[in-house]
JSON list of C-alpha atoms in Angstrom, two decimals:
[
{"chain": "U", "resi": 1, "resn": "MET", "atom": "CA", "xyz": [102.45, 51.05, 25.02]},
{"chain": "U", "resi": 2, "resn": "ASN", "atom": "CA", "xyz": [103.88, 47.54, 25.66]},
{"chain": "U", "resi": 3, "resn": "VAL", "atom": "CA", "xyz": [106.74, 45.72, 23.92]},
{"chain": "U", "resi": 4, "resn": "ASP", "atom": "CA", "xyz": [104.41, 43.80, 21.54]},
{"chain": "U", "resi": 5, "resn": "VAL", "atom": "CA", "xyz": [102.81, 47.02, 20.33]},
{"chain": "U", "resi": 6, "resn": "GLY", "atom": "CA", "xyz": [106.29, 48.47, 19.81]},
{"chain": "U", "resi": 7, "resn": "ASP", "atom": "CA", "xyz": [107.45, 45.46, 17.81]},
{"chain": "U", "resi": 8, "resn": "ILE", "atom": "CA", "xyz": [104.32, 45.67, 15.61]},
{"chain": "U", "resi": 9, "resn": "LEU", "atom": "CA", "xyz": [104.75, 49.41, 15.12]},
{"chain": "U", "resi": 10, "resn": "GLY", "atom": "CA", "xyz": [108.37, 48.65, 14.02]},
{"chain": "U", "resi": 11, "resn": "THR", "atom": "CA", "xyz": [106.99, 46.22, 11.41]},
{"chain": "U", "resi": 12, "resn": "VAL", "atom": "CA", "xyz": [104.33, 48.74, 10.34]},
{"chain": "U", "resi": 13, "resn": "THR", "atom": "CA", "xyz": [106.94, 51.46, 9.99]},
{"chain": "U", "resi": 14, "resn": "LYS", "atom": "CA", "xyz": [109.12, 49.21, 7.85]},
{"chain": "U", "resi": 15, "resn": "GLU", "atom": "CA", "xyz": [106.10, 48.50, 5.55]},
{"chain": "U", "resi": 16, "resn": "ILE", "atom": "CA", "xyz": [105.45, 52.14, 5.11]},
{"chain": "U", "resi": 17, "resn": "ILE", "atom": "CA", "xyz": [109.12, 52.91, 4.39]},
{"chain": "U", "resi": 18, "resn": "ASP", "atom": "CA", "xyz": [109.40, 50.06, 1.94]},
{"chain": "U", "resi": 19, "resn": "CYS", "atom": "CA", "xyz": [106.16, 51.17, 0.24]},
{"chain": "U", "resi": 20, "resn": "SER", "atom": "CA", "xyz": [107.17, 54.81, -0.02]},
{"chain": "U", "resi": 21, "resn": "ALA", "atom": "CA", "xyz": [110.71, 53.75, -1.14]},
{"chain": "U", "resi": 22, "resn": "ALA", "atom": "CA", "xyz": [109.10, 52.07, -4.02]},
{"chain": "U", "resi": 23, "resn": "PHE", "atom": "CA", "xyz": [107.96, 55.57, -5.00]},
{"chain": "U", "resi": 24, "resn": "GLY", "atom": "CA", "xyz": [111.52, 56.74, -4.76]},
{"chain": "U", "resi": 25, "resn": "LEU", "atom": "CA", "xyz": [111.07, 58.67, -1.47]},
{"chain": "U", "resi": 26, "resn": "VAL", "atom": "CA", "xyz": [113.07, 56.84, 1.18]},
{"chain": "U", "resi": 27, "resn": "PRO", "atom": "CA", "xyz": [116.45, 55.23, 0.97]},
{"chain": "U", "resi": 28, "resn": "LYS", "atom": "CA", "xyz": [116.96, 52.39, 3.49]},
{"chain": "U", "resi": 29, "resn": "PRO", "atom": "CA", "xyz": [119.62, 49.83, 4.40]},
{"chain": "U", "resi": 30, "resn": "VAL", "atom": "CA", "xyz": [119.00, 46.37, 3.09]},
{"chain": "U", "resi": 31, "resn": "GLY", "atom": "CA", "xyz": [117.43, 44.00, 5.55]},
{"chain": "U", "resi": 32, "resn": "TRP", "atom": "CA", "xyz": [116.75, 46.61, 8.13]},
{"chain": "U", "resi": 33, "resn": "ILE", "atom": "CA", "xyz": [113.61, 46.21, 10.39]},
{"chain": "U", "resi": 34, "resn": "PRO", "atom": "CA", "xyz": [113.01, 48.95, 12.92]},
{"chain": "U", "resi": 35, "resn": "GLY", "atom": "CA", "xyz": [112.44, 47.35, 16.27]},
{"chain": "U", "resi": 36, "resn": "TRP", "atom": "CA", "xyz": [111.13, 48.52, 19.61]},
{"chain": "U", "resi": 37, "resn": "SER", "atom": "CA", "xyz": [114.21, 50.53, 20.57]},
{"chain": "U", "resi": 38, "resn": "TYR", "atom": "CA", "xyz": [114.11, 52.37, 17.24]},
{"chain": "U", "resi": 39, "resn": "ILE", "atom": "CA", "xyz": [110.45, 53.24, 17.63]},
{"chain": "U", "resi": 40, "resn": "ALA", "atom": "CA", "xyz": [111.02, 54.38, 21.32]},
{"chain": "U", "resi": 41, "resn": "LYS", "atom": "CA", "xyz": [114.08, 56.55, 20.36]},
{"chain": "U", "resi": 42, "resn": "SER", "atom": "CA", "xyz": [112.66, 58.17, 17.22]},
{"chain": "U", "resi": 43, "resn": "ALA", "atom": "CA", "xyz": [108.90, 58.17, 17.74]},
{"chain": "U", "resi": 44, "resn": "GLY", "atom": "CA", "xyz": [108.73, 61.93, 17.01]},
{"chain": "U", "resi": 45, "resn": "GLN", "atom": "CA", "xyz": [110.56, 61.52, 13.69]},
{"chain": "U", "resi": 46, "resn": "VAL", "atom": "CA", "xyz": [108.56, 58.46, 12.68]},
{"chain": "U", "resi": 47, "resn": "LEU", "atom": "CA", "xyz": [105.42, 60.35, 13.43]},
{"chain": "U", "resi": 48, "resn": "ALA", "atom": "CA", "xyz": [106.45, 63.40, 11.49]},
{"chain": "U", "resi": 49, "resn": "TYR", "atom": "CA", "xyz": [107.49, 61.23, 8.59]},
{"chain": "U", "resi": 50, "resn": "ILE", "atom": "CA", "xyz": [104.21, 59.35, 8.52]},
{"chain": "U", "resi": 51, "resn": "LEU", "atom": "CA", "xyz": [102.24, 62.59, 8.89]},
{"chain": "U", "resi": 52, "resn": "GLY", "atom": "CA", "xyz": [104.28, 64.06, 6.04]},
{"chain": "U", "resi": 53, "resn": "VAL", "atom": "CA", "xyz": [103.76, 61.03, 3.82]},
{"chain": "U", "resi": 54, "resn": "SER", "atom": "CA", "xyz": [100.05, 60.96, 4.63]},
{"chain": "U", "resi": 55, "resn": "ALA", "atom": "CA", "xyz": [99.67, 64.51, 3.34]},
{"chain": "U", "resi": 56, "resn": "HIS", "atom": "CA", "xyz": [100.65, 63.29, -0.24]},
{"chain": "U", "resi": 57, "resn": "ASN", "atom": "CA", "xyz": [97.95, 61.29, -2.01]},
{"chain": "U", "resi": 58, "resn": "THR", "atom": "CA", "xyz": [100.57, 59.09, -3.72]},
{"chain": "U", "resi": 59, "resn": "TYR", "atom": "CA", "xyz": [102.33, 58.10, -0.45]},
{"chain": "U", "resi": 60, "resn": "ARG", "atom": "CA", "xyz": [99.06, 58.10, 1.64]},
{"chain": "U", "resi": 61, "resn": "THR", "atom": "CA", "xyz": [98.22, 54.73, 0.07]},
{"chain": "U", "resi": 62, "resn": "CYS", "atom": "CA", "xyz": [101.29, 53.32, 1.99]},
{"chain": "U", "resi": 63, "resn": "VAL", "atom": "CA", "xyz": [100.04, 54.51, 5.41]},
{"chain": "U", "resi": 64, "resn": "VAL", "atom": "CA", "xyz": [96.41, 53.49, 4.77]},
{"chain": "U", "resi": 65, "resn": "THR", "atom": "CA", "xyz": [97.40, 49.97, 3.56]},
{"chain": "U", "resi": 66, "resn": "ALA", "atom": "CA", "xyz": [99.69, 49.49, 6.57]},
{"chain": "U", "resi": 67, "resn": "SER", "atom": "CA", "xyz": [97.07, 50.73, 9.01]},
{"chain": "U", "resi": 68, "resn": "LEU", "atom": "CA", "xyz": [94.34, 48.45, 7.60]},
{"chain": "U", "resi": 69, "resn": "SER", "atom": "CA", "xyz": [96.70, 45.51, 7.61]},
{"chain": "U", "resi": 70, "resn": "TRP", "atom": "CA", "xyz": [97.89, 45.87, 11.23]},
{"chain": "U", "resi": 71, "resn": "ARG", "atom": "CA", "xyz": [94.95, 47.59, 13.13]},
{"chain": "U", "resi": 72, "resn": "THR", "atom": "CA", "xyz": [93.63, 44.42, 14.68]},
{"chain": "U", "resi": 73, "resn": "ALA", "atom": "CA", "xyz": [97.09, 43.15, 15.67]},
{"chain": "U", "resi": 74, "resn": "ILE", "atom": "CA", "xyz": [97.83, 46.44, 17.31]},
{"chain": "U", "resi": 75, "resn": "GLU", "atom": "CA", "xyz": [94.54, 46.42, 19.16]},
{"chain": "U", "resi": 76, "resn": "ILE", "atom": "CA", "xyz": [95.13, 42.84, 20.47]},
{"chain": "U", "resi": 77, "resn": "ALA", "atom": "CA", "xyz": [98.69, 43.63, 21.53]},
{"chain": "U", "resi": 78, "resn": "SER", "atom": "CA", "xyz": [97.44, 46.81, 23.33]},
{"chain": "U", "resi": 79, "resn": "ALA", "atom": "CA", "xyz": [94.90, 44.68, 25.18]},
{"chain": "U", "resi": 80, "resn": "GLU", "atom": "CA", "xyz": [97.63, 42.24, 26.06]},
{"chain": "U", "resi": 81, "resn": "LEU", "atom": "CA", "xyz": [95.47, 39.21, 25.29]}
]
């Protein structure tokens, strides 16, 4: 994983957190956007959170929407084009 992918994953994580927070699931600090260092340090926790959210149909929409929105950008960043 390169820095560009990490930055995109930070943005995707924020979108999932914001979406699920709208359902009253996750409190978050105002204006906080997880960056590369956050993703690197807490990848396991982020993955567990996303997998947990994915298991609930209500919150799964957040993960599916974010993945559909960012898939191409992540693939391009992964290819380092």
